[in-house]
Coordinates of C-alpha atoms in Angstrom, one line a residue:
M231 CA -82.5 -12.1 -0.9
F232 CA -80.4 -8.9 -0.5
S233 CA -77.3 -10.3 -2.2
R234 CA -79.4 -11.8 -5.0
L235 CA -81.1 -8.5 -5.6
T236 CA -77.8 -6.7 -5.5
R237 CA -76.2 -9.0 -8.0
S238 CA -79.1 -8.7 -10.3
A239 CA -78.9 -4.9 -10.2
C240 CA -75.2 -4.9 -10.7
A241 CA -75.6 -7.3 -13.7
G242 CA -77.9 -4.7 -15.2
L243 CA -75.2 -2.1 -15.6
R244 CA -75.3 -0.7 -19.1
R245 CA -73.9 -2.1 -22.2
G246 CA -70.2 -3.0 -22.3
F247 CA -70.1 -4.4 -18.8
G248 CA -69.4 -7.9 -19.9
T249 CA -71.8 -10.7 -20.8
T250 CA -69.6 -13.7 -21.8
S251 CA -67.9 -16.0 -19.4
Q252 CA -64.3 -17.0 -19.3
N253 CA -62.2 -19.6 -17.6
H254 CA -59.6 -17.0 -16.5
A255 CA -58.8 -13.4 -17.0
K256 CA -55.9 -11.7 -15.2
V257 CA -56.2 -8.0 -15.0
A258 CA -53.7 -5.6 -13.3
V259 CA -54.6 -2.0 -12.2
L260 CA -51.6 0.3 -11.8
G261 CA -52.6 3.2 -9.7
A262 CA -55.3 1.2 -7.9
S263 CA -55.4 3.3 -4.7
G264 CA -56.2 6.6 -6.4
G265 CA -59.5 8.4 -7.1
I266 CA -60.0 6.5 -10.3
G267 CA -58.2 3.4 -9.4
Q268 CA -60.4 2.4 -6.4
P269 CA -63.9 2.7 -8.0
L270 CA -62.4 1.1 -11.2
S271 CA -61.1 -1.8 -9.2
L272 CA -64.5 -2.2 -7.5
L273 CA -66.2 -2.4 -10.9
L274 CA -63.6 -4.9 -12.1
K275 CA -64.0 -7.1 -9.0
N276 CA -67.8 -7.1 -9.6
S277 CA -67.4 -8.6 -13.1
P278 CA -67.6 -12.3 -13.9
L279 CA -65.1 -11.7 -16.7
V280 CA -62.2 -11.2 -14.1
T281 CA -60.8 -14.1 -12.1
Q282 CA -57.5 -12.5 -10.9
L283 CA -57.3 -8.8 -10.1
N284 CA -53.9 -7.4 -9.2
L285 CA -53.7 -4.0 -7.7
Y286 CA -50.6 -1.9 -7.7
D287 CA -49.7 1.5 -6.3
I288 CA -47.1 3.2 -4.2
A289 CA -49.4 3.5 -1.1
H290 CA -52.4 1.9 0.4
T291 CA -52.9 -1.1 -1.9
P292 CA -52.8 -3.8 0.8
G293 CA -55.8 -2.1 2.4
V294 CA -57.7 -1.6 -0.9
A295 CA -57.1 -5.2 -1.8
A296 CA -58.2 -6.5 1.6
D297 CA -61.4 -4.4 1.4
L298 CA -62.2 -5.6 -2.1
S299 CA -61.4 -9.2 -1.4
H300 CA -64.4 -9.4 0.9
I301 CA -66.8 -8.9 -2.0
E302 CA -68.7 -12.1 -2.9
T303 CA -67.5 -12.4 -6.5
R304 CA -65.0 -14.9 -7.8
A305 CA -62.1 -12.5 -8.8
E306 CA -59.2 -13.1 -6.5
V307 CA -57.7 -9.8 -5.4
K308 CA -54.0 -9.2 -4.5
G309 CA -52.3 -6.0 -3.5
F310 CA -48.8 -5.0 -4.5
L311 CA -47.0 -2.1 -3.0
G312 CA -44.0 -0.1 -4.4
P313 CA -41.7 -0.6 -7.3
E314 CA -40.1 -3.8 -6.0
Q315 CA -43.4 -5.6 -6.1
L316 CA -44.4 -4.3 -9.5
P317 CA -42.9 -7.2 -11.5
D318 CA -44.9 -9.8 -9.5
C319 CA -48.1 -7.7 -10.1
L320 CA -47.6 -7.8 -13.8
K321 CA -46.4 -11.3 -14.5
G322 CA -49.1 -13.2 -16.5
S323 CA -51.4 -10.2 -16.8
E324 CA -53.5 -10.3 -19.9
V325 CA -54.9 -6.7 -19.5
V326 CA -53.2 -3.8 -17.7
V327 CA -55.1 -0.7 -16.9
I328 CA -53.1 2.5 -16.0
P329 CA -55.1 5.2 -14.2
A330 CA -51.9 6.2 -12.3
G331 CA -51.0 9.9 -12.1
V332 CA -52.0 13.2 -10.7
P333 CA -55.5 14.6 -11.3
R334 CA -56.3 18.0 -12.7
K335 CA -57.1 21.0 -10.5
P336 CA -59.1 24.2 -11.4
G337 CA -57.3 26.2 -14.0
M338 CA -55.2 23.3 -15.2
T339 CA -55.3 21.7 -18.7
R340 CA -54.6 18.0 -19.2
D341 CA -51.3 19.1 -20.8
D342 CA -50.3 20.7 -17.5
L343 CA -50.1 17.2 -16.1
F344 CA -47.5 16.2 -18.6
N345 CA -44.2 16.5 -16.6
T346 CA -45.4 14.4 -13.6
N347 CA -47.6 11.9 -15.5
A348 CA -45.2 11.3 -18.4
T349 CA -42.6 10.0 -16.0
I350 CA -45.1 7.8 -14.2
V351 CA -46.5 6.3 -17.4
A352 CA -43.0 5.8 -18.9
T353 CA -41.9 3.9 -15.8
L354 CA -45.0 1.7 -15.7
A355 CA -44.9 1.1 -19.4
A356 CA -41.3 -0.1 -19.1
A357 CA -42.3 -2.6 -16.4
C358 CA -45.2 -3.8 -18.6
A359 CA -42.8 -4.2 -21.6
Q360 CA -40.5 -6.3 -19.4
H361 CA -43.0 -8.4 -17.5
C362 CA -46.1 -8.7 -19.6
P363 CA -45.2 -7.6 -23.2
K364 CA -48.2 -9.3 -24.8
A365 CA -50.8 -7.8 -22.5
L366 CA -53.3 -5.3 -23.8
I367 CA -52.4 -2.0 -22.3
C368 CA -55.2 0.5 -21.5
I369 CA -53.9 4.0 -20.6
I370 CA -56.2 6.3 -18.7
A371 CA -53.5 8.6 -17.3
N372 CA -53.6 12.1 -18.9
P373 CA -52.6 13.7 -21.2
V374 CA -53.7 10.7 -23.2
N375 CA -52.7 12.5 -26.5
S376 CA -49.1 12.2 -25.2
T377 CA -49.1 9.2 -22.9
I378 CA -50.0 6.8 -25.7
P379 CA -47.0 7.9 -27.9
I380 CA -44.8 7.6 -24.7
T381 CA -46.0 4.0 -24.1
S382 CA -45.5 3.1 -27.7
E383 CA -41.9 4.4 -27.8
I384 CA -41.1 2.6 -24.5
F385 CA -42.3 -0.7 -26.0
K386 CA -40.3 0.0 -29.1
K387 CA -37.1 0.5 -27.0
H388 CA -37.8 -3.0 -25.4
G389 CA -38.4 -4.5 -28.8
V390 CA -41.9 -5.7 -28.0
Y391 CA -44.1 -3.0 -29.7
N392 CA -47.4 -4.1 -31.1
P393 CA -49.6 -1.2 -32.1
N394 CA -52.7 -3.4 -31.8
T395 CA -52.3 -3.8 -28.1
I396 CA -51.9 -0.2 -26.8
F397 CA -55.0 1.9 -26.2
G398 CA -55.7 5.4 -25.0
V399 CA -59.0 5.1 -23.1
T400 CA -61.2 7.9 -24.5
T401 CA -64.5 6.1 -23.5
L402 CA -65.5 8.8 -21.1
D403 CA -65.9 11.2 -24.0
I404 CA -68.4 8.7 -25.6
V405 CA -70.2 8.2 -22.3
R406 CA -70.6 11.9 -21.8
A407 CA -71.8 12.5 -25.4
N408 CA -74.3 9.7 -25.0
T409 CA -75.6 11.2 -21.8
F410 CA -75.8 14.8 -23.0
V411 CA -77.6 13.8 -26.3
A412 CA -80.0 11.6 -24.4
E413 CA -80.8 14.5 -22.0
L414 CA -81.5 16.9 -24.8
K415 CA -83.7 14.4 -26.8
G416 CA -85.4 12.7 -23.9
L417 CA -83.9 9.3 -24.8
D418 CA -82.6 6.4 -22.8
P419 CA -78.9 7.1 -22.6
A420 CA -78.2 3.3 -22.5
R421 CA -79.5 3.2 -26.1
V422 CA -77.6 6.1 -27.4
N423 CA -74.2 5.7 -29.1
V424 CA -72.2 8.7 -30.3
P425 CA -68.8 7.9 -31.8
V426 CA -66.1 10.4 -30.6
I427 CA -63.0 10.6 -32.6
G428 CA -59.7 12.6 -32.5
G429 CA -58.0 12.8 -29.2
H430 CA -58.8 13.3 -25.5
A431 CA -58.3 17.0 -24.8
G432 CA -60.3 20.1 -25.6
K433 CA -60.9 20.7 -29.3
T434 CA -59.2 17.4 -30.2
I435 CA -62.4 15.7 -28.8
I436 CA -64.6 15.4 -31.8
P437 CA -68.1 14.0 -31.3
L438 CA -69.7 12.7 -34.5
I439 CA -73.3 13.6 -33.7
S440 CA -74.1 12.9 -37.4
Q441 CA -73.3 9.2 -36.8
C442 CA -75.3 8.9 -33.6
T443 CA -77.7 6.0 -33.2
P444 CA -80.5 6.5 -33.0
K445 CA -80.3 9.4 -35.5
V446 CA -80.7 12.8 -34.0
D447 CA -80.7 16.3 -35.4
F448 CA -79.9 19.7 -33.7
P449 CA -80.1 23.3 -34.9
E450 CA -76.6 24.6 -35.6
N451 CA -76.5 26.8 -32.5
Q452 CA -77.5 23.9 -30.2
L453 CA -75.1 21.6 -32.0
V454 CA -72.2 24.0 -31.3
T455 CA -73.2 24.3 -27.6
L456 CA -73.5 20.5 -27.2
T457 CA -70.2 19.9 -28.9
E458 CA -68.4 22.5 -26.7
R459 CA -70.0 20.9 -23.6
I460 CA -68.7 17.4 -24.5
Q461 CA -65.3 18.9 -25.2
E462 CA -65.1 20.7 -21.9
A463 CA -67.0 18.2 -19.7
G464 CA -63.9 17.3 -17.8
T465 CA -63.4 21.0 -16.9
E466 CA -67.0 21.1 -15.8
V467 CA -66.3 18.4 -13.2
V468 CA -63.0 19.9 -12.1
K469 CA -64.7 23.3 -11.4
A470 CA -67.7 21.6 -9.6
K471 CA -65.3 19.7 -7.3
A472 CA -63.6 23.0 -6.5
G473 CA -60.1 21.7 -6.0
A474 CA -61.0 18.3 -4.7
G475 CA -60.1 16.5 -7.9
S476 CA -61.2 15.7 -11.4
A477 CA -63.6 13.1 -13.0
T478 CA -63.0 9.9 -11.0
L479 CA -66.3 8.1 -10.8
S480 CA -67.4 8.6 -14.3
M481 CA -63.8 7.9 -15.6
A482 CA -63.8 4.6 -13.5
Y483 CA -67.1 3.6 -15.1
A484 CA -65.9 4.4 -18.6
G485 CA -62.6 2.6 -18.0
A486 CA -64.4 -0.4 -16.8
R487 CA -66.7 -0.4 -19.8
F488 CA -63.7 -0.3 -22.1
V489 CA -61.9 -3.2 -20.2
F490 CA -65.1 -5.3 -20.3
S491 CA -65.3 -4.8 -24.1
V492 CA -61.7 -5.8 -24.4
L493 CA -62.3 -8.9 -22.3
D494 CA -65.5 -9.8 -24.3
A495 CA -63.5 -9.6 -27.5
M496 CA -60.6 -11.7 -26.1
N497 CA -63.2 -14.3 -25.2
G498 CA -64.4 -14.5 -28.8
K499 CA -67.4 -12.3 -28.7
E500 CA -67.9 -10.8 -32.2
G501 CA -68.8 -7.3 -33.2
V502 CA -67.3 -5.5 -30.2
I503 CA -66.6 -1.9 -31.1
E504 CA -65.1 0.8 -29.0
C505 CA -63.4 4.1 -29.8
A506 CA -59.8 4.5 -28.5
F507 CA -56.7 6.7 -29.2
V508 CA -54.3 4.4 -31.0
R509 CA -51.6 4.2 -33.6
S510 CA -53.4 5.1 -36.8
E511 CA -53.2 5.8 -40.5
E512 CA -56.7 7.3 -40.8
T513 CA -55.4 10.9 -40.8
E514 CA -52.0 12.7 -41.1
C515 CA -51.6 12.2 -37.3
P516 CA -49.7 9.1 -36.3
Y517 CA -52.2 8.5 -33.5
F518 CA -56.0 9.1 -33.7
S519 CA -59.1 7.9 -32.0
T520 CA -61.7 6.2 -34.2
P521 CA -64.1 3.3 -33.7
L522 CA -62.2 0.0 -33.5
L523 CA -63.4 -3.6 -34.0
L524 CA -61.8 -5.5 -31.1
G525 CA -60.6 -9.1 -31.3
K526 CA -58.8 -11.7 -29.3
N527 CA -55.4 -10.0 -29.7
G528 CA -56.5 -6.3 -29.5
I529 CA -57.4 -4.2 -32.5
E530 CA -58.8 -6.4 -35.3
K531 CA -59.8 -3.6 -37.6
N532 CA -59.7 0.2 -37.5
L533 CA -63.2 1.2 -38.8
G534 CA -62.0 4.7 -39.6
I535 CA -63.8 8.0 -39.5
G536 CA -66.6 7.3 -41.9
K537 CA -68.9 9.8 -43.6
I538 CA -69.0 13.1 -41.7
T539 CA -70.5 16.6 -42.1
P540 CA -68.7 19.8 -43.1
F541 CA -69.0 20.9 -39.4
E542 CA -67.3 17.8 -38.3
E543 CA -64.7 18.0 -41.1
K544 CA -63.8 21.5 -39.8
M545 CA -63.3 20.1 -36.3
V546 CA -61.0 17.4 -37.5
A547 CA -58.9 19.9 -39.5
G548 CA -58.7 22.2 -36.4
A549 CA -57.6 19.4 -34.2
I550 CA -54.7 18.1 -36.3
G551 CA -52.1 20.7 -35.3
E552 CA -52.7 20.3 -31.5
L553 CA -52.7 16.5 -31.8
K554 CA -49.4 16.5 -33.8
A555 CA -47.8 18.7 -31.1
S556 CA -49.0 16.5 -28.2
I557 CA -47.8 13.4 -30.0
K558 CA -44.4 14.8 -30.7
K559 CA -44.1 15.9 -27.2
G560 CA -44.7 12.4 -25.9
E561 CA -42.4 10.8 -28.4
D562 CA -39.6 13.3 -27.7
F563 CA -40.0 12.6 -24.0
A564 CA -39.8 8.9 -24.3
K565 CA -36.8 9.1 -26.7
S566 CA -34.9 11.3 -24.3
M567 CA -35.3 8.8 -21.4
K568 CA -32.2 6.7 -20.6

């Protein structure tokens, strides 16, 4: 009775948590022992979409894998420890999720993480390019506005670059926007969908409230306050944790939602749409987050920005300079690596 009720409740997790079945799906989580990696791995283990779950980190993965392996779902869990085991972790992987890196602390911006996380992401991206070049790569590690250009440049160096398979996971911005709008309007957050475009830091996070479904309206002063809260929601969590970390549980949820959408699309489900920070020609920035139609091999179609209000147009214009600088910083870092 208990396990049946538990499975029923877990199966009811909101949209995006996978509904189609698949014969096999091999997913690797790089940074699986961390604050995001552990709850993310738990959610992936709980999904019927995943049959092989490989966990990698530089510490504690055998314990995390042993713990998760006792859960009564079909995904087989294996732990891999240290750089020498990374190739075996990645071989045959169809989706790789990278939450590895250091979290933000009070007073830090996502860009303050650059020096440490850029090296980590570049190293892991190089391993992916060598051992699973056709996998769909989902980058959570911040600053996403720079780590996606880094990943792309590393894949180019290895001659295996495909812009349709490298994603910066910005889903947490959408999840937050949905939640905050629902709170203000008394709606079920599971039925609210706010596209969030641009990037994944401060003013580059651009919620398109005008495109929300169901349609909602806010007075201008409330719209400004809501937009600023969505943009600074990560800092809200960092401050509330008072030095104990950044958003981990909500990020794990958002990361899992994105992975399940990717797996659904790989399985042939039609009409799967998620926003992500990707190579783009939608603006003058070479990378930009917009709604994407996902398919069996990654991005099937970039759906673009669509019709937006003058308020939203102003936000897009204001984000371009910061985005370009973050992108260039990532590209320059990757190009300077030997």
